mmCIF file of C-alpha atoms in Angstrom:
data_model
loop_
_atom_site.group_PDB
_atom_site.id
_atom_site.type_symbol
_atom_site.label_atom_id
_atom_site.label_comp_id
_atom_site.label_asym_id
_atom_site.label_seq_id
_atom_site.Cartn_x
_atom_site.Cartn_y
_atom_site.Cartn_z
ATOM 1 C CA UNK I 1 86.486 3.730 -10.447
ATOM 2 C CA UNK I 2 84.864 5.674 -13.157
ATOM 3 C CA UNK I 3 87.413 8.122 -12.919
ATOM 4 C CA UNK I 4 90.869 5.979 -12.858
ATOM 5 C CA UNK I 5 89.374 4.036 -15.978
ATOM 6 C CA UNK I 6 89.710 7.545 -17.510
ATOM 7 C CA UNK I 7 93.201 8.360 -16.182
ATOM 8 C CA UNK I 8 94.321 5.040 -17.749
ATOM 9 C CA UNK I 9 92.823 5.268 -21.066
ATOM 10 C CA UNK I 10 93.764 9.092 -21.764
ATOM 11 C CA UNK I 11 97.577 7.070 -20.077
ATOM 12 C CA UNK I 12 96.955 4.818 -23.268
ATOM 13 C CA UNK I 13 95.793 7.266 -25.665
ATOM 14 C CA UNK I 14 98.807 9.735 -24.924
ATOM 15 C CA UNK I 15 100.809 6.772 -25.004
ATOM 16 C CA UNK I 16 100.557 5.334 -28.300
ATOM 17 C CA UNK I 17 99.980 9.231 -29.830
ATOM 18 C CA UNK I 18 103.590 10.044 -29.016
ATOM 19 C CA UNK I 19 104.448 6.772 -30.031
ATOM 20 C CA UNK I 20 103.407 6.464 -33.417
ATOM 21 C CA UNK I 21 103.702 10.100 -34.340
ATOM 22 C CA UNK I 22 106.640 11.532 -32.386
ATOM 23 C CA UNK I 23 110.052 10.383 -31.747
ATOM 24 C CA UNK I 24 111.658 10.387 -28.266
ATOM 25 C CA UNK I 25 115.028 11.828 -29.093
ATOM 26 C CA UNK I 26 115.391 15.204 -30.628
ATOM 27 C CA UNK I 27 117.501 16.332 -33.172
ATOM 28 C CA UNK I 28 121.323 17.265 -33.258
ATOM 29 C CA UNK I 29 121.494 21.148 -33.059
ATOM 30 C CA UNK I 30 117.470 20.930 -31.655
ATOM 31 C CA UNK I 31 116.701 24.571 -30.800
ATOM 32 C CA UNK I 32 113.165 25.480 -30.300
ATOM 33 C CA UNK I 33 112.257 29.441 -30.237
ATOM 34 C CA UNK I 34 108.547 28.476 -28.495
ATOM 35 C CA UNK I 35 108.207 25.536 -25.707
ATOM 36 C CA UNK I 36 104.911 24.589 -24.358
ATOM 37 C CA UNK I 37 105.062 22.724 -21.007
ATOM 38 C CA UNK I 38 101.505 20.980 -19.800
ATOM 39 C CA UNK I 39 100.928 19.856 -16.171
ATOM 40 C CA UNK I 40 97.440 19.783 -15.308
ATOM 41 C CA UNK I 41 97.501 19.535 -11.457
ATOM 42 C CA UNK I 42 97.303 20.345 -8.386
ATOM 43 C CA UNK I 43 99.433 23.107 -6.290
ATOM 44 C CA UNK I 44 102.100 20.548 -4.652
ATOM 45 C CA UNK I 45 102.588 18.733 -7.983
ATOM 46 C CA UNK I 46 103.170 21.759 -10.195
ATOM 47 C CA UNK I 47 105.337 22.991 -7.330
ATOM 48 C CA UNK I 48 107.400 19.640 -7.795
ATOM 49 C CA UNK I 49 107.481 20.326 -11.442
ATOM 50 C CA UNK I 50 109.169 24.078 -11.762
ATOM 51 C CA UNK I 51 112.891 22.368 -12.105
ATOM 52 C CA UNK I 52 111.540 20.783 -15.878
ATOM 53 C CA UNK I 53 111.127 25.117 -16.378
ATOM 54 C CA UNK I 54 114.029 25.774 -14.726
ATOM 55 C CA UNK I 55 116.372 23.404 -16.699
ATOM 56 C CA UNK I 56 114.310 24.296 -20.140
ATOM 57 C CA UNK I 57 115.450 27.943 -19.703
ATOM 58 C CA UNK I 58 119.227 26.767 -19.222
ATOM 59 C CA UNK I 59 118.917 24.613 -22.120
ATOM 60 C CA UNK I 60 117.723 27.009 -24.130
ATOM 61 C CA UNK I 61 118.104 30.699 -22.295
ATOM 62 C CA UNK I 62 116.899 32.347 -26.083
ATOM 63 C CA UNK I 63 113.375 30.507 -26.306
ATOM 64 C CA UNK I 64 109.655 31.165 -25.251
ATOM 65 C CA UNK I 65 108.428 29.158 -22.310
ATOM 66 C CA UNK I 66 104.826 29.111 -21.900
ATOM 67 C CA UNK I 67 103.076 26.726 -19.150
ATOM 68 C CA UNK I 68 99.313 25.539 -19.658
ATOM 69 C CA UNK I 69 98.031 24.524 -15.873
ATOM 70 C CA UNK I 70 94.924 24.796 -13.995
ATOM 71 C CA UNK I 71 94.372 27.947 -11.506
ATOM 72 C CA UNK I 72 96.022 26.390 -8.921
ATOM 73 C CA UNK I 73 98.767 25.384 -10.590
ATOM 74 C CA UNK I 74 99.577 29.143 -11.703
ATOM 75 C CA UNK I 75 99.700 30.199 -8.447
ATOM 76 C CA UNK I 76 102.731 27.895 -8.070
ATOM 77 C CA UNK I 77 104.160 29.824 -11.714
ATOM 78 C CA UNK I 78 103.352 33.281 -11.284
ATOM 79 C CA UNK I 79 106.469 35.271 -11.038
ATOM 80 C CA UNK I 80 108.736 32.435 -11.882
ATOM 81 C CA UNK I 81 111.968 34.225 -13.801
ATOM 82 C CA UNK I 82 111.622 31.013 -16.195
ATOM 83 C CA UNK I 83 108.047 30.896 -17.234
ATOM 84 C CA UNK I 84 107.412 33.604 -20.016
ATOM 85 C CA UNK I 85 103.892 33.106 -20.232
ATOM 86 C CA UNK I 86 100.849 30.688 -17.849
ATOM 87 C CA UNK I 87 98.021 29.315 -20.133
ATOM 88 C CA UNK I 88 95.336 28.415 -17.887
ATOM 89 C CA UNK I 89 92.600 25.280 -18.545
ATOM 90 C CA UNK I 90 91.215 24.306 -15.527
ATOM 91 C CA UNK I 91 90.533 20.439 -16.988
ATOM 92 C CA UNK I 92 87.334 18.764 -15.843
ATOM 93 C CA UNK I 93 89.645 15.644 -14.608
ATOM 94 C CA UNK I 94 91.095 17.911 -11.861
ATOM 95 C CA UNK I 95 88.026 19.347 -10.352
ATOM 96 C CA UNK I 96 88.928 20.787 -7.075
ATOM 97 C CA UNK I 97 89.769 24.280 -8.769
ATOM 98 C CA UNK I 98 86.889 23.687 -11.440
ATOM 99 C CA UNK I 99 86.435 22.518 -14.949
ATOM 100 C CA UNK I 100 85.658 23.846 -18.654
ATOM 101 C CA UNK I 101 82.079 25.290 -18.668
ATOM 102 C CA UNK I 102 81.529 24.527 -22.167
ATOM 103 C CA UNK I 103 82.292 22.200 -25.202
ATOM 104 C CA UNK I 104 82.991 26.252 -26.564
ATOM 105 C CA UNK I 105 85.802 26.406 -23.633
ATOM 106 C CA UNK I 106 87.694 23.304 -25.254
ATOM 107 C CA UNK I 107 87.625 24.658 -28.549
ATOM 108 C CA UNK I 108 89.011 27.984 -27.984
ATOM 109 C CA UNK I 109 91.642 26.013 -25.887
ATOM 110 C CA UNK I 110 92.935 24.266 -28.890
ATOM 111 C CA UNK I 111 92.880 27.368 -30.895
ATOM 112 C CA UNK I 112 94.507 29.441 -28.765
ATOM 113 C CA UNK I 113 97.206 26.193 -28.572
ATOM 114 C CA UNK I 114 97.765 26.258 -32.095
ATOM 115 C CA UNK I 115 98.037 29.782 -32.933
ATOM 116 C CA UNK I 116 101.205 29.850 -30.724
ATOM 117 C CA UNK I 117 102.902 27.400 -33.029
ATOM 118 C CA UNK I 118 105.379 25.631 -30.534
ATOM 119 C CA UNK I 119 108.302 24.134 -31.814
ATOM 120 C CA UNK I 120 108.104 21.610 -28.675
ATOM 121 C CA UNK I 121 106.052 20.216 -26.346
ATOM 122 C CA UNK I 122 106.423 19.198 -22.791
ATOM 123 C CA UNK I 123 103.318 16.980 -21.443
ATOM 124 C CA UNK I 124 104.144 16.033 -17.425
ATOM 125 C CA UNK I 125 100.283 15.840 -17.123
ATOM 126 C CA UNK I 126 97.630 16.298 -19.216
ATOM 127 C CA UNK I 127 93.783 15.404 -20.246
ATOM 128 C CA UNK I 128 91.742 13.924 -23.289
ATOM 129 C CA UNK I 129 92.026 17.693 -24.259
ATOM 130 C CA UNK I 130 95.969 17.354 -24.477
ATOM 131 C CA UNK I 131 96.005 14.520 -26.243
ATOM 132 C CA UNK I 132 93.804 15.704 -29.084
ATOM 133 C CA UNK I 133 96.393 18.575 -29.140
ATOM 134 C CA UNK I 134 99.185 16.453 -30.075
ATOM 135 C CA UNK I 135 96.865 14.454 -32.053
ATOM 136 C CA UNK I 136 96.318 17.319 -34.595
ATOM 137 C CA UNK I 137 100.376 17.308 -35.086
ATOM 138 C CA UNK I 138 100.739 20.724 -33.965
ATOM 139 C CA UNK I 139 104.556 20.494 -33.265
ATOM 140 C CA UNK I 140 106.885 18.248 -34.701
ATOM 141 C CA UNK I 141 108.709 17.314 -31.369
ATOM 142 C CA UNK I 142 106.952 16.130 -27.892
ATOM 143 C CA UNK I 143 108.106 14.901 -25.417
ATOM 144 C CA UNK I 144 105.606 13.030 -23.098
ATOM 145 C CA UNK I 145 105.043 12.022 -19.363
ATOM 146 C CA UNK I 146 102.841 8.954 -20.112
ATOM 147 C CA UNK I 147 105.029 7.308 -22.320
ATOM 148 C CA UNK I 148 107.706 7.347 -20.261
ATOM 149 C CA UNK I 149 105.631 5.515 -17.751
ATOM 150 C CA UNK I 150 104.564 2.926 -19.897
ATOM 151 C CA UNK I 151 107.201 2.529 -21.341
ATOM 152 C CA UNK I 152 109.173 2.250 -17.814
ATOM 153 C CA UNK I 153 106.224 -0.411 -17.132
ATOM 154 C CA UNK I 154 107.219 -2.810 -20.539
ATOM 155 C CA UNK I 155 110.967 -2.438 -19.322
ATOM 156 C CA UNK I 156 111.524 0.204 -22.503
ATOM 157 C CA UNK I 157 112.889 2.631 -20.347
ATOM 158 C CA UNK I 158 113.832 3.403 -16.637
ATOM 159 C CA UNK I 159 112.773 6.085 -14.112
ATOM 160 C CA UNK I 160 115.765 7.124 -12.555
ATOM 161 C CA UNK I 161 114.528 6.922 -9.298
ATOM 162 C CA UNK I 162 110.883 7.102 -7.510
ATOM 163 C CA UNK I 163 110.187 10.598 -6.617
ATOM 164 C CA UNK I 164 108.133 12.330 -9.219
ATOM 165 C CA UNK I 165 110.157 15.391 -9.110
ATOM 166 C CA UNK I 166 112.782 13.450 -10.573
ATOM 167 C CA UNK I 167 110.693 11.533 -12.591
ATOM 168 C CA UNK I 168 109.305 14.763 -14.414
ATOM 169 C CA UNK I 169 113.071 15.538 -14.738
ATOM 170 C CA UNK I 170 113.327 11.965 -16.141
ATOM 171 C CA UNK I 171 111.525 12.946 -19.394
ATOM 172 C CA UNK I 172 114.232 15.927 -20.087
ATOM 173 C CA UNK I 173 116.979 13.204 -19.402
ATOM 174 C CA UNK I 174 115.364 11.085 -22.353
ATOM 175 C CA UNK I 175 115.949 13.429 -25.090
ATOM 176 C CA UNK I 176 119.253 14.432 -23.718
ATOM 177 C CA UNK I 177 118.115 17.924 -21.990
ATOM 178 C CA UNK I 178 120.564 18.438 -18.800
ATOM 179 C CA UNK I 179 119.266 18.876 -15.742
ATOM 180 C CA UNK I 180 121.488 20.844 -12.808
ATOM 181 C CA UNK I 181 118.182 22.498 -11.529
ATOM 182 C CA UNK I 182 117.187 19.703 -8.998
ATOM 183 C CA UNK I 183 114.938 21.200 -6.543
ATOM 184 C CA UNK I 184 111.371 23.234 -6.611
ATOM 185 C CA UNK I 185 110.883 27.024 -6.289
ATOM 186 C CA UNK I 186 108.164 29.476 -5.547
ATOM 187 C CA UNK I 187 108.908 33.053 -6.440
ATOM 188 C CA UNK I 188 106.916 36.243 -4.895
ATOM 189 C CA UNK I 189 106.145 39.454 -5.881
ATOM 190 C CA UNK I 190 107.562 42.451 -3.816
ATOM 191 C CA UNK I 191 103.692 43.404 -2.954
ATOM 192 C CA UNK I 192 103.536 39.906 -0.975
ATOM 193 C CA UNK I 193 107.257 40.601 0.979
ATOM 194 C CA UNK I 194 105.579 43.867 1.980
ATOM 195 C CA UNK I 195 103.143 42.254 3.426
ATOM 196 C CA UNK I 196 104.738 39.616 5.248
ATOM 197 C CA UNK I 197 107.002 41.850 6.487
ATOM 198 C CA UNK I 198 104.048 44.822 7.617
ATOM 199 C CA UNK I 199 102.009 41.962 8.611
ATOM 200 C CA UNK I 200 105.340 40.608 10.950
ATOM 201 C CA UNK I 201 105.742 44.308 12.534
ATOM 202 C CA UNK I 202 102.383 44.469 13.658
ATOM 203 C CA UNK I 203 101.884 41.393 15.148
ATOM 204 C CA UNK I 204 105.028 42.846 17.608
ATOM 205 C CA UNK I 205 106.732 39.482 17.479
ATOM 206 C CA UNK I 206 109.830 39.699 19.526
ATOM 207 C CA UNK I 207 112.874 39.045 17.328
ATOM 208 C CA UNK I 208 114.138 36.052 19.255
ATOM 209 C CA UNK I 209 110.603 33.911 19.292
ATOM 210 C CA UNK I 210 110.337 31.092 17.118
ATOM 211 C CA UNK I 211 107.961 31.672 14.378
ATOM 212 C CA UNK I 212 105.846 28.214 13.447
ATOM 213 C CA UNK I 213 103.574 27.580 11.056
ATOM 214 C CA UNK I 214 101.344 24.715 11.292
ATOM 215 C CA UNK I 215 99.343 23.403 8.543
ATOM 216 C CA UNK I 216 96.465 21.083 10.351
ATOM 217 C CA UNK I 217 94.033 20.416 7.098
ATOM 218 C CA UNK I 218 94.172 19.014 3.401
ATOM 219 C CA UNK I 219 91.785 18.166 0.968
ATOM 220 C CA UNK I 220 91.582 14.609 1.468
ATOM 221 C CA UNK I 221 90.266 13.541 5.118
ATOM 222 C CA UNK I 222 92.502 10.344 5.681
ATOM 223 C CA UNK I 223 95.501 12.488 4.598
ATOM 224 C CA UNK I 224 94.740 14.534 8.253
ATOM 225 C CA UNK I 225 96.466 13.726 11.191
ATOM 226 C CA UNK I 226 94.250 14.522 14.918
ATOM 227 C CA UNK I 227 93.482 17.487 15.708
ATOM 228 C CA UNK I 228 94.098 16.730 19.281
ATOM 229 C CA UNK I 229 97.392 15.455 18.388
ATOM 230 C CA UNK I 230 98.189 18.834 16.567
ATOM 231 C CA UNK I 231 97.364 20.878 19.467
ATOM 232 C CA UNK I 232 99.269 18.599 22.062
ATOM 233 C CA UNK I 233 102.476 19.433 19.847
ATOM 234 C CA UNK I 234 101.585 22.894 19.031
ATOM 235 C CA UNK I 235 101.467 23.559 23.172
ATOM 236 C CA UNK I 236 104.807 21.793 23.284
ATOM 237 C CA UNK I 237 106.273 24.108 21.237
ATOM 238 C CA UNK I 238 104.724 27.159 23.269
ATOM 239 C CA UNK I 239 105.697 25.841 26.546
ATOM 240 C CA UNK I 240 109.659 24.349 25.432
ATOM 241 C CA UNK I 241 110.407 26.945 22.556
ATOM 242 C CA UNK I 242 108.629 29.862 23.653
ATOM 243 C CA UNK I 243 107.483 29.793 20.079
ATOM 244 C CA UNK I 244 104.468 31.744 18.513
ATOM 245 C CA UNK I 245 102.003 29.426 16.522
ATOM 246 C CA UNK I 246 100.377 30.550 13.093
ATOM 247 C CA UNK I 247 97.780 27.951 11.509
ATOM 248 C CA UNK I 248 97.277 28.488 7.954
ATOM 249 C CA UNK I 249 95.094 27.170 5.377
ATOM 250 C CA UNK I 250 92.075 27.981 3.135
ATOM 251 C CA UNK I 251 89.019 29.428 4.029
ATOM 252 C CA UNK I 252 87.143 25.960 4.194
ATOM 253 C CA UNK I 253 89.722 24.753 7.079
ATOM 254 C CA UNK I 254 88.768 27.240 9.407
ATOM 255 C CA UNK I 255 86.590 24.965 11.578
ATOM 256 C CA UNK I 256 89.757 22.619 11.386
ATOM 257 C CA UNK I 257 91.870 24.591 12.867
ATOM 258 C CA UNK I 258 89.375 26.178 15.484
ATOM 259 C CA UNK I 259 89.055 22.912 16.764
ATOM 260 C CA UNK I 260 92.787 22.310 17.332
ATOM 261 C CA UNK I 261 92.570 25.717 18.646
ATOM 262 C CA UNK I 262 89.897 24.758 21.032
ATOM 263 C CA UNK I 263 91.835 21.705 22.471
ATOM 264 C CA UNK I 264 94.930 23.832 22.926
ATOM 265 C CA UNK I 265 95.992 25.257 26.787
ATOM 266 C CA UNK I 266 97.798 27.755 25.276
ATOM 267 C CA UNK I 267 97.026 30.941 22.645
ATOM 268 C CA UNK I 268 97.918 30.878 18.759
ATOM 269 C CA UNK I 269 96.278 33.143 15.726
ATOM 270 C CA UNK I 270 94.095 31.523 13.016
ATOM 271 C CA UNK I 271 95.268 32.708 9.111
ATOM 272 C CA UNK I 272 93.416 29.956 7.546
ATOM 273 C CA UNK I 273 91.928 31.733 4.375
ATOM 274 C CA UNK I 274 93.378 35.366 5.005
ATOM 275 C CA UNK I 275 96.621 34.794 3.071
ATOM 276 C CA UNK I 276 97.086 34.356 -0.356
ATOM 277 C CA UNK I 277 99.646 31.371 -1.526
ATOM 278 C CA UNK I 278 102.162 34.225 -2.594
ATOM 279 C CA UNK I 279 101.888 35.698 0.757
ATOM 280 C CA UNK I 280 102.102 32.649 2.206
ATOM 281 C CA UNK I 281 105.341 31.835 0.907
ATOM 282 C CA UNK I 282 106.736 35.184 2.352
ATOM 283 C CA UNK I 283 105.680 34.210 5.778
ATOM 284 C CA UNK I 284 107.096 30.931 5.674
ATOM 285 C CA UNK I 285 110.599 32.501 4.574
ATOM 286 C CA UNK I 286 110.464 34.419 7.658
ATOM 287 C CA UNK I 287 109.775 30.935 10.336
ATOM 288 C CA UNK I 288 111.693 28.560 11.680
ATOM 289 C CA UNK I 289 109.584 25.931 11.369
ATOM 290 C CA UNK I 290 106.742 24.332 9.343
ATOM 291 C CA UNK I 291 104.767 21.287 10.283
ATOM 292 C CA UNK I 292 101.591 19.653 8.374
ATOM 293 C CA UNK I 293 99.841 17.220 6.320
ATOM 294 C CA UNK I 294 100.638 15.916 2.878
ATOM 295 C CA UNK I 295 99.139 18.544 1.121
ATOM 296 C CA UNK I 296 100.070 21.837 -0.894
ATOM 297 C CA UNK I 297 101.519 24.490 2.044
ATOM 298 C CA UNK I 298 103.745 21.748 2.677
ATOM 299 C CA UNK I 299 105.597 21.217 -0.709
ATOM 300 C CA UNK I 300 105.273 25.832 -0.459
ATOM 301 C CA UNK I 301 107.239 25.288 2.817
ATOM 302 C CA UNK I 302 109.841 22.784 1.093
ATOM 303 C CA UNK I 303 109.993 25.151 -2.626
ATOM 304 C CA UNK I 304 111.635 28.332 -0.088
ATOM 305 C CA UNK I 305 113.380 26.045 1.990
ATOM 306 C CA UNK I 306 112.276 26.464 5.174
ATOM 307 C CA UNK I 307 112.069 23.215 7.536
ATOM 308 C CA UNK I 308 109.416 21.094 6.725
ATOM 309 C CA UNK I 309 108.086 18.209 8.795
ATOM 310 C CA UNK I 310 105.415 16.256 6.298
ATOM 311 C CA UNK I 311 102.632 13.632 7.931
ATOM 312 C CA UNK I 312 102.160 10.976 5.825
ATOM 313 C CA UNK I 313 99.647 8.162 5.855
ATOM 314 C CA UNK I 314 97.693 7.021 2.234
ATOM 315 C CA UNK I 315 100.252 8.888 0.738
ATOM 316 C CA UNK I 316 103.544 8.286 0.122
ATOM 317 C CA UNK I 317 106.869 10.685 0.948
ATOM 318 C CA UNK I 318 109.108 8.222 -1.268
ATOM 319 C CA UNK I 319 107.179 9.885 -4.371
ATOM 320 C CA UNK I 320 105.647 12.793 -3.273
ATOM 321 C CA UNK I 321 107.177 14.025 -0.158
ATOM 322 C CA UNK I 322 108.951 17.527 0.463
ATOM 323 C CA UNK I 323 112.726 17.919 -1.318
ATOM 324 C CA UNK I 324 114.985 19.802 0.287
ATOM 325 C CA UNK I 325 117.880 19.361 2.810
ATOM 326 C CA UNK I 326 115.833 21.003 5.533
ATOM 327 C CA UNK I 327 112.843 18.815 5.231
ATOM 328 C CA UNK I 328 111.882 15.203 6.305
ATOM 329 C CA UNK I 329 109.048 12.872 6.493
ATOM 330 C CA UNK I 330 107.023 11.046 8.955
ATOM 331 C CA UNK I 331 105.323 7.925 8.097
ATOM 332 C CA UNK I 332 104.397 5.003 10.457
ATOM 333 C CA UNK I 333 102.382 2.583 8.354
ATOM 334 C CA UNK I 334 104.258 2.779 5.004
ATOM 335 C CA UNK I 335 102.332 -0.194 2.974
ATOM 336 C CA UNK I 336 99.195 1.469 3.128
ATOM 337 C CA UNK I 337 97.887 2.063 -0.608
ATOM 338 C CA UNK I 338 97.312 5.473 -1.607
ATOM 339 C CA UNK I 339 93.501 6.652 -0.725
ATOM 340 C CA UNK I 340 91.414 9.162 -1.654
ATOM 341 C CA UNK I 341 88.277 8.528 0.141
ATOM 342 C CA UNK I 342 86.677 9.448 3.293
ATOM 343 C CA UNK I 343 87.043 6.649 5.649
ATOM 344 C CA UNK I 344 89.514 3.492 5.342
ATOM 345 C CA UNK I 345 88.837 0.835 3.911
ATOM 346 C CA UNK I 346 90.806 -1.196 6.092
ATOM 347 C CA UNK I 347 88.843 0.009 8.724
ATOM 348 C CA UNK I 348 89.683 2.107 12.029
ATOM 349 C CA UNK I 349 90.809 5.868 12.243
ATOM 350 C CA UNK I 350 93.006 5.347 8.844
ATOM 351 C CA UNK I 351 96.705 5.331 8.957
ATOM 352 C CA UNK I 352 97.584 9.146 9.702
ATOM 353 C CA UNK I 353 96.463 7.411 13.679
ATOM 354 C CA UNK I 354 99.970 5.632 13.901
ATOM 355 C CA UNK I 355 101.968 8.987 13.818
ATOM 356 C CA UNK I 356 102.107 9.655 17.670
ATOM 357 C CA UNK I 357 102.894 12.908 19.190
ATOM 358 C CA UNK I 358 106.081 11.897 20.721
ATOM 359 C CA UNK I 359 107.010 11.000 16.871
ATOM 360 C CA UNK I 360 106.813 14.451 16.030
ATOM 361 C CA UNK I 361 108.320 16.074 19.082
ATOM 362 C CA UNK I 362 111.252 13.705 18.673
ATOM 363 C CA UNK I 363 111.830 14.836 14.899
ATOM 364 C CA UNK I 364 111.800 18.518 15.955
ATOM 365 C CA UNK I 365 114.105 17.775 18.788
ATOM 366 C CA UNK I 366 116.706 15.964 16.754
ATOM 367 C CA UNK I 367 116.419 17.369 13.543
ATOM 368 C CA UNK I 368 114.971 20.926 13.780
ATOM 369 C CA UNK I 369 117.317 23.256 16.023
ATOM 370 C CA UNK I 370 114.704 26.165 16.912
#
């Protein structure tokens, strides 16, 4: 409660700031040599928000374009041809990579903000910390998430559809900024296709056997599907596709996947926490298919287009599943609220326990040629 009371004031706050003090539309002839774009979040959501880069650098190929995100949001930058420079704050509102140690911290965020003089500003997602920012006029022109949402709420202005990737887009659309670049990215270093391909040659994985990743955890506890249910499908893949099975995730979902592991007939090779996300991505250029929870290796998956099957429960695919041609969505109870606790509220398993196995079999089957 505590914590969506703060969401919706620093909603307010950032609100009426760019309100009062900034215009939406920019000026004829608008060229900015310096562009600051702000998305404190999470892995998937900065993932869904490279095409604002991509379609500020075709705007304007001659400026500086600097992105302030948290530490797991510059994994999801690093390397990007369009992003000149990552600013890191890991805010205190998205804890799950950490938070400013120190009043001291803020303050030599702000400075370092200011000394960069931007000629605009980009806020998809920011703090109390952000707002300040834009309080203290650094830049004459903003242009900024939350208004567009409350202003789509008083009927002000539209989204132009649900998803938030093209929502993020929708705040480029306001001030006239094109935007061709409609889909996320994830760019590697040659170090990590190195590895995925060295790591590949000595796991002596004949060339014509299915490679699958599966991606059994997440964060959030009602956003996992069964374990059981994982290991039923990742057996039918063994015993119908002859395919080899990889489980990734981060070093705290080891015992997750051990235990699908555990409930499986056949054998499959744990690289929860031994990859980096960079790596990662390599790997998943080089499979055929990848199947998980709504979480961050997913929207990885969709950003280098590999085929992505998404479980959805408290979440929902409309607005933040996987883009892409290749990639769908299952969902089987889709009026269930978004949730970020522990157990449901409703009661029962939650609603990740309506996805059956034969759901998923049946998308791979008809949608996923292995």
């Amino acid at each position: 409660m505590f914590k969506t009371l703060v969401e919706v004031i620093t909603l307010v706050a950032s609100f009426l700031i760019q309100h009062c003090l900034y215009g939406k539309c920019l000026p004829a002839g608008f060229y900015p040599r310096r562009i600051l774009v702000i998305k404190l979040d999470h892995l998937g959501d900065v993932l869904l928000a490279t095409p604002v880069f991509s379609n500020l650098r075709r705007a304007y190929p001659l400026a500086q374009i600097h992105g302030l995100v948290g530490e797991l949001g510059e994994i999801s930058l690093r390397n990007h041809p369009d992003v000149d420079k990552i600013l890191r704050y890991n805010a205190r509102f998205f804890r799950r990579s950490g938070g400013p140690k120190s009043q001291d911290r803020v303050l030599n965020v702000l400075s370092l903000l200011r000394g960069q003089k931007y000629d605009l500003v980009v806020n998809l997602r920011g703090d109390w910390v952000t707002a300040l920012f834009a309080l203290m006029r650094p830049t004459r022109y903003r242009l900024d998430y939350a208004w567009l949402q409350v202003a789509n709420k008083l009927g002000l202005a539209r989204f132009s559809g649900l998803h938030q990737l093209e929502r993020n887009l929708d705040l480029l659309r306001v001030a006239d900024i094109p935007t061709p670049c409609k889909l996320s990215t994830l760019h590697t270093s040659s170090e990590d296709k190195r590895w995925a391909d060295g790591f590949l040659r000595e796991a002596d994985i004949p060339p014509d056997r299915p490679i699958i990743i599966i991606h059994p955890g997440s964060p959030i506890s009602l956003k996992r599907w069964q374990t059981e249910r994982f290991a039923a499908v990742a057996d039918w893949l063994i015993e119908q596709k002859n395919a080899q099975i990889f489980y990734v995730g981060t070093a705290d979902e080891v015992d997750i996947i051990s235990t699908v592991q555990n409930q499986m007939c056949k054998d499959s090779i744990n690289l929860a926490g031994k990859t980096s996300v960079s790596q990662l991505a390599e790997l998943l250029k080089r499979c055929h298919l990848f199947l998980g929870n709504d979480s961050g290796p997913m929207h990885v998956a969709a950003a280098v287009g590999v085929r992505t099957i998404g479980l959805y429960g408290p979440g929902n695919p409309a607005r933040f599943g996987p883009m892409g041609a290749n990639c769908r969505a299952i969902r089987r109870q889709p009026h269930c609220p978004p949730c970020m606790g522990t157990v449901c509220k409703f009661g029962g398993e939650g609603c990740m326990n309506n996805i059956q196995t034969e759901d998923v079999i049946e998308t791979i089957q008809a949608i996923y040629a292995i």
